[in-house]
CSV table of C-alpha atoms in Angstrom, one decimal:
chain,number,residue,atom,x,y,z
A,1,UNK,CA,-0.1,-0.1,0.0
A,2,UNK,CA,1.6,3.5,-0.9
A,3,UNK,CA,2.4,5.7,2.0
A,4,UNK,CA,0.7,9.2,2.0
A,5,UNK,CA,2.7,12.3,2.1
A,6,UNK,CA,2.2,14.4,5.2
A,7,UNK,CA,0.3,17.5,3.5
A,8,UNK,CA,-2.1,14.8,1.8
A,9,UNK,CA,-2.7,13.0,5.2
A,10,UNK,CA,-3.4,16.6,6.7
A,11,UNK,CA,-5.9,17.2,3.7
A,12,UNK,CA,-7.9,14.0,4.9
A,13,UNK,CA,-7.7,14.8,8.5
A,14,UNK,CA,-9.3,18.3,7.8
A,15,UNK,CA,-12.0,16.6,5.6
A,16,UNK,CA,-12.6,14.1,8.1
A,17,UNK,CA,-12.9,16.6,11.1
A,18,UNK,CA,-15.4,19.0,8.9
A,19,UNK,CA,-17.5,15.9,8.4
A,20,UNK,CA,-17.6,15.0,11.9
A,21,UNK,CA,-18.2,18.3,13.3
A,22,UNK,CA,-21.9,18.4,12.8
A,23,UNK,CA,-22.3,14.9,14.5
A,24,UNK,CA,-20.2,16.0,17.7
A,25,UNK,CA,-22.4,19.2,17.8
A,26,UNK,CA,-25.6,16.9,17.5
A,27,UNK,CA,-24.6,14.6,20.2
A,28,UNK,CA,-23.6,17.7,22.5
A,29,UNK,CA,-27.3,18.9,22.3
A,30,UNK,CA,-30.5,17.6,22.6
A,31,UNK,CA,-32.0,16.9,19.2
A,32,UNK,CA,-35.7,16.9,18.3
A,33,UNK,CA,-37.4,14.6,15.8
A,34,UNK,CA,-39.8,15.6,13.2
A,35,UNK,CA,-42.9,14.6,15.2
A,36,UNK,CA,-41.4,16.7,18.2
A,37,UNK,CA,-41.1,19.7,15.9
A,38,UNK,CA,-44.7,19.4,14.8
A,39,UNK,CA,-45.9,18.9,18.3
A,40,UNK,CA,-44.2,22.2,19.6
A,41,UNK,CA,-45.4,24.0,16.7
A,42,UNK,CA,-49.0,22.9,17.2
A,43,UNK,CA,-48.8,24.0,20.9
A,44,UNK,CA,-46.3,27.0,21.2
A,45,UNK,CA,-46.1,28.4,17.7
A,46,UNK,CA,-47.6,31.8,16.6
A,47,UNK,CA,-49.7,30.2,13.9
A,48,UNK,CA,-51.1,27.8,16.6
A,49,UNK,CA,-51.8,30.4,19.0
A,50,UNK,CA,-53.7,32.6,16.4
A,51,UNK,CA,-55.5,29.3,15.2
A,52,UNK,CA,-56.5,28.8,18.8
A,53,UNK,CA,-57.6,32.3,19.5
A,54,UNK,CA,-59.7,32.3,16.6
A,55,UNK,CA,-61.4,29.1,17.8
A,56,UNK,CA,-61.8,30.2,21.4
A,57,UNK,CA,-63.4,33.6,19.8
A,58,UNK,CA,-66.0,31.6,17.8
A,59,UNK,CA,-66.7,29.4,21.2
A,60,UNK,CA,-67.4,32.4,23.3
A,61,UNK,CA,-69.8,33.9,20.7
A,62,UNK,CA,-71.4,30.5,20.6
A,63,UNK,CA,-71.9,30.7,24.5
A,64,UNK,CA,-72.9,34.4,24.3
A,65,UNK,CA,-75.5,33.5,21.8
A,66,UNK,CA,-77.2,30.7,23.6
A,67,UNK,CA,-76.7,32.9,27.0
A,68,UNK,CA,-78.8,35.5,25.5
A,69,UNK,CA,-81.7,33.1,24.7
A,70,UNK,CA,-82.2,32.3,28.4
A,71,UNK,CA,-84.4,34.4,30.6
A,72,UNK,CA,-83.0,37.9,31.0
A,73,UNK,CA,-83.4,40.0,34.3
A,74,UNK,CA,-83.2,43.6,33.9
A,75,UNK,CA,-83.6,46.6,36.3
A,76,UNK,CA,-84.2,50.0,35.2
A,77,UNK,CA,-85.3,53.4,36.7
A,78,UNK,CA,-84.4,56.6,38.5
A,79,UNK,CA,-83.0,56.9,41.9
A,80,UNK,CA,-83.4,59.6,42.5
A,81,UNK,CA,-84.7,62.6,40.6
A,82,UNK,CA,-84.7,66.0,42.4
A,83,UNK,CA,-86.1,69.3,41.3
A,84,UNK,CA,-86.2,72.5,43.0
A,85,UNK,CA,-88.3,75.4,41.6
A,86,UNK,CA,-90.0,78.8,42.8
A,87,UNK,CA,-93.7,78.5,42.4
A,88,UNK,CA,-96.5,81.1,42.6
A,89,UNK,CA,-98.7,80.7,45.8
A,90,UNK,CA,-101.9,82.7,45.7
A,91,UNK,CA,-103.0,83.8,49.1
A,92,UNK,CA,-106.5,84.3,50.5
A,93,UNK,CA,-106.5,87.9,50.0
A,94,UNK,CA,-105.7,87.9,46.3
A,95,UNK,CA,-102.1,88.5,46.8
A,96,UNK,CA,-99.3,86.2,45.3
A,97,UNK,CA,-96.3,84.9,46.9
A,98,UNK,CA,-93.5,83.0,45.4
A,99,UNK,CA,-92.4,79.9,47.5
A,100,UNK,CA,-89.8,77.4,46.9
A,101,UNK,CA,-90.8,73.7,46.4
A,102,UNK,CA,-88.8,70.6,46.1
A,103,UNK,CA,-89.8,67.5,44.4
A,104,UNK,CA,-88.0,64.4,44.9
A,105,UNK,CA,-89.1,61.4,42.9
A,106,UNK,CA,-87.8,57.9,42.1
A,107,UNK,CA,-89.0,54.8,40.1
A,108,UNK,CA,-87.7,51.2,39.8
A,109,UNK,CA,-88.7,48.5,37.5
A,110,UNK,CA,-87.7,44.8,37.3
A,111,UNK,CA,-88.4,43.0,34.0
A,112,UNK,CA,-87.8,39.4,33.3
A,113,UNK,CA,-88.0,38.7,29.4
A,114,UNK,CA,-87.8,35.3,27.4
A,115,UNK,CA,-87.2,35.6,23.7
A,116,UNK,CA,-89.5,33.3,21.5
A,117,UNK,CA,-87.5,31.5,18.9
A,118,UNK,CA,-90.5,30.2,17.1
A,119,UNK,CA,-92.2,33.7,16.7
A,120,UNK,CA,-89.2,35.9,16.8
A,121,UNK,CA,-91.0,37.8,19.8
A,122,UNK,CA,-90.3,38.8,23.4
A,123,UNK,CA,-92.4,37.7,26.4
A,124,UNK,CA,-91.9,39.8,29.5
A,125,UNK,CA,-93.0,40.2,33.1
A,126,UNK,CA,-92.5,43.4,34.8
A,127,UNK,CA,-93.1,45.0,38.3
A,128,UNK,CA,-92.7,48.6,39.2
A,129,UNK,CA,-92.8,51.1,42.1
A,130,UNK,CA,-92.7,54.6,42.0
A,131,UNK,CA,-92.3,57.4,44.8
A,132,UNK,CA,-92.9,61.1,44.7
A,133,UNK,CA,-92.3,63.5,47.5
A,134,UNK,CA,-93.2,67.2,47.3
A,135,UNK,CA,-91.8,69.8,49.9
A,136,UNK,CA,-93.1,73.3,50.2
A,137,UNK,CA,-95.6,74.7,52.6
A,138,UNK,CA,-96.3,71.3,53.5
A,139,UNK,CA,-94.8,67.8,52.5
A,140,UNK,CA,-96.9,65.2,50.5
A,141,UNK,CA,-95.4,61.9,49.6
A,142,UNK,CA,-97.2,59.5,47.5
A,143,UNK,CA,-96.3,55.8,46.3
A,144,UNK,CA,-97.6,54.2,43.2
A,145,UNK,CA,-96.9,50.4,42.1
A,146,UNK,CA,-97.5,47.9,39.2
A,147,UNK,CA,-97.4,44.6,41.1
A,148,UNK,CA,-97.3,42.5,38.1
A,149,UNK,CA,-97.8,43.0,34.4
A,150,UNK,CA,-97.4,40.6,31.2
A,151,UNK,CA,-96.5,41.7,27.7
A,152,UNK,CA,-95.5,40.4,24.6
A,153,UNK,CA,-93.4,42.4,21.7
A,154,UNK,CA,-93.9,40.9,18.5
A,155,UNK,CA,-92.7,42.1,15.1
A,156,UNK,CA,-95.1,41.5,12.2
A,157,UNK,CA,-93.8,42.7,9.0
A,158,UNK,CA,-90.3,41.3,9.3
A,159,UNK,CA,-88.7,38.1,9.2
A,160,UNK,CA,-87.8,35.9,12.1
A,161,UNK,CA,-84.2,36.6,12.4
A,162,UNK,CA,-83.9,34.8,15.9
A,163,UNK,CA,-85.1,31.5,14.3
A,164,UNK,CA,-82.5,31.7,11.3
A,165,UNK,CA,-79.8,32.9,13.8
A,166,UNK,CA,-80.4,29.7,16.0
A,167,UNK,CA,-80.2,27.7,12.8
A,168,UNK,CA,-76.8,29.2,11.5
A,169,UNK,CA,-75.0,29.2,14.9
A,170,UNK,CA,-74.4,25.6,15.0
A,171,UNK,CA,-72.9,25.7,11.4
A,172,UNK,CA,-70.7,28.8,12.5
A,173,UNK,CA,-69.3,27.1,15.4
A,174,UNK,CA,-68.7,23.6,13.4
A,175,UNK,CA,-67.1,25.7,10.7
A,176,UNK,CA,-64.8,27.4,13.2
A,177,UNK,CA,-63.9,23.9,14.7
A,178,UNK,CA,-63.0,22.5,11.3
A,179,UNK,CA,-60.9,25.6,10.4
A,180,UNK,CA,-59.0,25.2,13.6
A,181,UNK,CA,-58.0,21.4,12.9
A,182,UNK,CA,-57.5,22.4,9.1
A,183,UNK,CA,-55.0,25.0,10.7
A,184,UNK,CA,-53.2,22.6,12.8
A,185,UNK,CA,-52.6,20.5,9.5
A,186,UNK,CA,-51.3,23.5,7.6
A,187,UNK,CA,-48.9,24.0,10.7
A,188,UNK,CA,-47.8,20.3,10.4
A,189,UNK,CA,-47.1,20.8,6.7
A,190,UNK,CA,-45.3,24.2,7.4
A,191,UNK,CA,-43.3,22.9,10.1
A,192,UNK,CA,-42.3,19.7,8.0
A,193,UNK,CA,-41.1,22.0,5.2
A,194,UNK,CA,-39.1,24.1,7.7
A,195,UNK,CA,-37.7,20.8,9.2
A,196,UNK,CA,-36.2,19.4,6.0
A,197,UNK,CA,-35.2,23.0,4.8
A,198,UNK,CA,-32.9,23.1,7.9
A,199,UNK,CA,-31.9,19.5,7.3
A,200,UNK,CA,-30.9,20.4,3.9
A,201,UNK,CA,-29.2,23.5,4.9
A,202,UNK,CA,-27.1,21.7,7.4
A,203,UNK,CA,-25.9,19.1,4.8
A,204,UNK,CA,-25.0,21.8,2.4
A,205,UNK,CA,-23.1,23.7,5.2
A,206,UNK,CA,-21.2,20.5,6.2
A,207,UNK,CA,-20.3,20.0,2.2
A,208,UNK,CA,-19.3,23.7,2.0
A,209,UNK,CA,-16.9,23.5,4.9
A,210,UNK,CA,-15.4,20.2,3.7
A,211,UNK,CA,-14.9,21.9,0.3
A,212,UNK,CA,-13.5,24.9,1.8
A,213,UNK,CA,-10.9,22.7,3.9
A,214,UNK,CA,-9.8,20.7,0.8
A,215,UNK,CA,-9.2,23.8,-1.1
A,216,UNK,CA,-7.2,25.3,1.8
A,217,UNK,CA,-5.1,22.4,1.9
A,218,UNK,CA,-4.7,22.3,-1.8
A,219,UNK,CA,-3.7,25.8,-1.8
A,220,UNK,CA,-1.0,25.1,1.0
A,221,UNK,CA,0.4,22.3,-1.3
A,222,UNK,CA,0.3,24.2,-4.3
A,223,UNK,CA,2.5,27.3,-2.4
A,224,UNK,CA,4.9,24.8,-1.5
A,225,UNK,CA,5.1,23.4,-5.1
A,226,UNK,CA,5.3,26.8,-6.4
A,227,UNK,CA,8.3,27.8,-4.2
A,228,UNK,CA,10.3,24.6,-5.5
A,229,UNK,CA,9.2,25.7,-9.3
A,230,UNK,CA,6.9,22.7,-9.8
A,231,UNK,CA,3.9,24.8,-10.9
A,232,UNK,CA,3.7,28.2,-12.4
A,233,UNK,CA,1.9,31.3,-10.9
A,234,UNK,CA,-1.1,30.9,-13.0
A,235,UNK,CA,-1.9,27.5,-11.3
A,236,UNK,CA,-1.2,29.0,-8.0
A,237,UNK,CA,-3.5,32.0,-8.5
A,238,UNK,CA,-6.1,29.3,-9.9
A,239,UNK,CA,-5.9,27.4,-6.5
A,240,UNK,CA,-6.3,30.5,-4.7
A,241,UNK,CA,-9.3,31.5,-6.6
A,242,UNK,CA,-11.0,28.2,-5.9
A,243,UNK,CA,-10.2,28.7,-2.1
A,244,UNK,CA,-11.9,32.0,-2.0
A,245,UNK,CA,-14.9,30.6,-4.0
A,246,UNK,CA,-15.2,27.7,-1.6
A,247,UNK,CA,-14.9,30.1,1.4
A,248,UNK,CA,-17.7,32.3,-0.2
A,249,UNK,CA,-19.8,29.2,-0.4
A,250,UNK,CA,-19.2,28.3,2.9
A,251,UNK,CA,-20.3,31.6,4.2
A,252,UNK,CA,-23.4,31.5,2.2
A,253,UNK,CA,-24.1,28.1,3.4
A,254,UNK,CA,-23.7,29.3,7.0
A,255,UNK,CA,-26.2,32.3,6.2
A,256,UNK,CA,-28.7,29.8,4.7
A,257,UNK,CA,-28.3,27.5,7.9
A,258,UNK,CA,-28.9,30.4,10.1
A,259,UNK,CA,-31.8,31.6,8.4
A,260,UNK,CA,-33.5,28.0,8.1
A,261,UNK,CA,-32.6,27.7,11.8
A,262,UNK,CA,-34.5,30.8,12.9
A,263,UNK,CA,-37.6,30.1,10.6
A,264,UNK,CA,-37.9,26.8,12.4
A,265,UNK,CA,-37.5,28.3,15.9
A,266,UNK,CA,-40.1,30.9,15.1
A,267,UNK,CA,-42.4,28.1,13.8
A,268,UNK,CA,-41.9,25.9,17.0
A,269,UNK,CA,-42.2,28.8,19.4
A,270,UNK,CA,-38.5,29.1,20.8
A,271,UNK,CA,-36.4,31.9,20.8
A,272,UNK,CA,-34.4,32.5,17.5
A,273,UNK,CA,-31.0,32.3,19.5
A,274,UNK,CA,-31.8,28.9,20.5
A,275,UNK,CA,-29.3,26.0,19.4
A,276,UNK,CA,-31.8,23.8,17.8
A,277,UNK,CA,-30.8,20.5,16.6
A,278,UNK,CA,-32.8,18.1,14.6
A,279,UNK,CA,-32.3,14.3,13.8
A,280,UNK,CA,-33.8,12.6,10.7
A,281,UNK,CA,-34.7,8.7,11.4
A,282,UNK,CA,-33.9,6.4,8.7
A,283,UNK,CA,-37.1,4.1,8.8
A,284,UNK,CA,-39.7,5.8,6.9
A,285,UNK,CA,-43.2,4.7,7.3
A,286,UNK,CA,-45.5,3.6,4.4
A,287,UNK,CA,-48.9,4.1,3.8
A,288,UNK,CA,-51.6,2.5,1.4
A,289,UNK,CA,-53.6,5.2,0.0
A,290,UNK,CA,-57.3,4.5,-0.3
A,291,UNK,CA,-58.7,6.6,-2.9
A,292,UNK,CA,-62.4,5.7,-2.7
A,293,UNK,CA,-62.0,6.8,1.1
A,294,UNK,CA,-60.2,9.8,0.5
A,295,UNK,CA,-62.8,11.1,-2.1
A,296,UNK,CA,-65.6,10.0,0.6
A,297,UNK,CA,-64.2,11.9,3.4
A,298,UNK,CA,-63.6,15.0,1.1
A,299,UNK,CA,-67.1,15.1,-0.1
A,300,UNK,CA,-68.5,14.8,3.5
A,301,UNK,CA,-65.9,17.3,5.4
A,302,UNK,CA,-64.8,19.5,2.9
């Protein structure tokens, strides 16, 4: 077996070190799989939070809608109303005097109403109490009350909006729930694309670093060969140009890797500066697609 010269063995050592660098970094940090990345994105990602907030808002609107259809108790009135005025008081001798008069009044009405979804009207029961106190030359206090009254407010020349709203509300809630489930699947697809973009960027970065290490070693060897006169200056310059291009490619690959890493960190809901590592399993699951069932499910659910 031929012996390798020292510069050549150094070149192979640099290449091996560049190829093993991502592996050592991967072992030093906790790596996540694709399933873990999807779970993190669906729980803590910004898109997941937006989808959950939209779903919760739809649920709250649904609860508010049915709460308004329950019997409603309302209190209304004026407590108190005060009025002070100067009035004319005719005396027995025919003269007129101006006297101050104070009026204090108050009323309170309690109403229980229930919407009628069949007709679109409102059935209400109310009870009211009022008091009037007049203070002048003498104090007069009177009370009036309506212990119980029943009424019906029924629109006649317009459609029954309450009945249609009652039929639409379950459909709106179901549409929001399905949109939420669809958003979670979109998040899974988006996270999967970002996951493999990061994996491809990592592989490209490793290749670019290995290429830069090889060209650096070759340039070092060519400088020694140029000094002893085995190659010309043109060959040396070509070797230097190849080294500069390899370093430029490595810098570009490093930038692409950082961009892909930041995008995945943003998707899974971790700070962009997190040193996130991913791992790809070799065993790929196989699925037998049933086109008939797929079409049936699409027609029923979409």
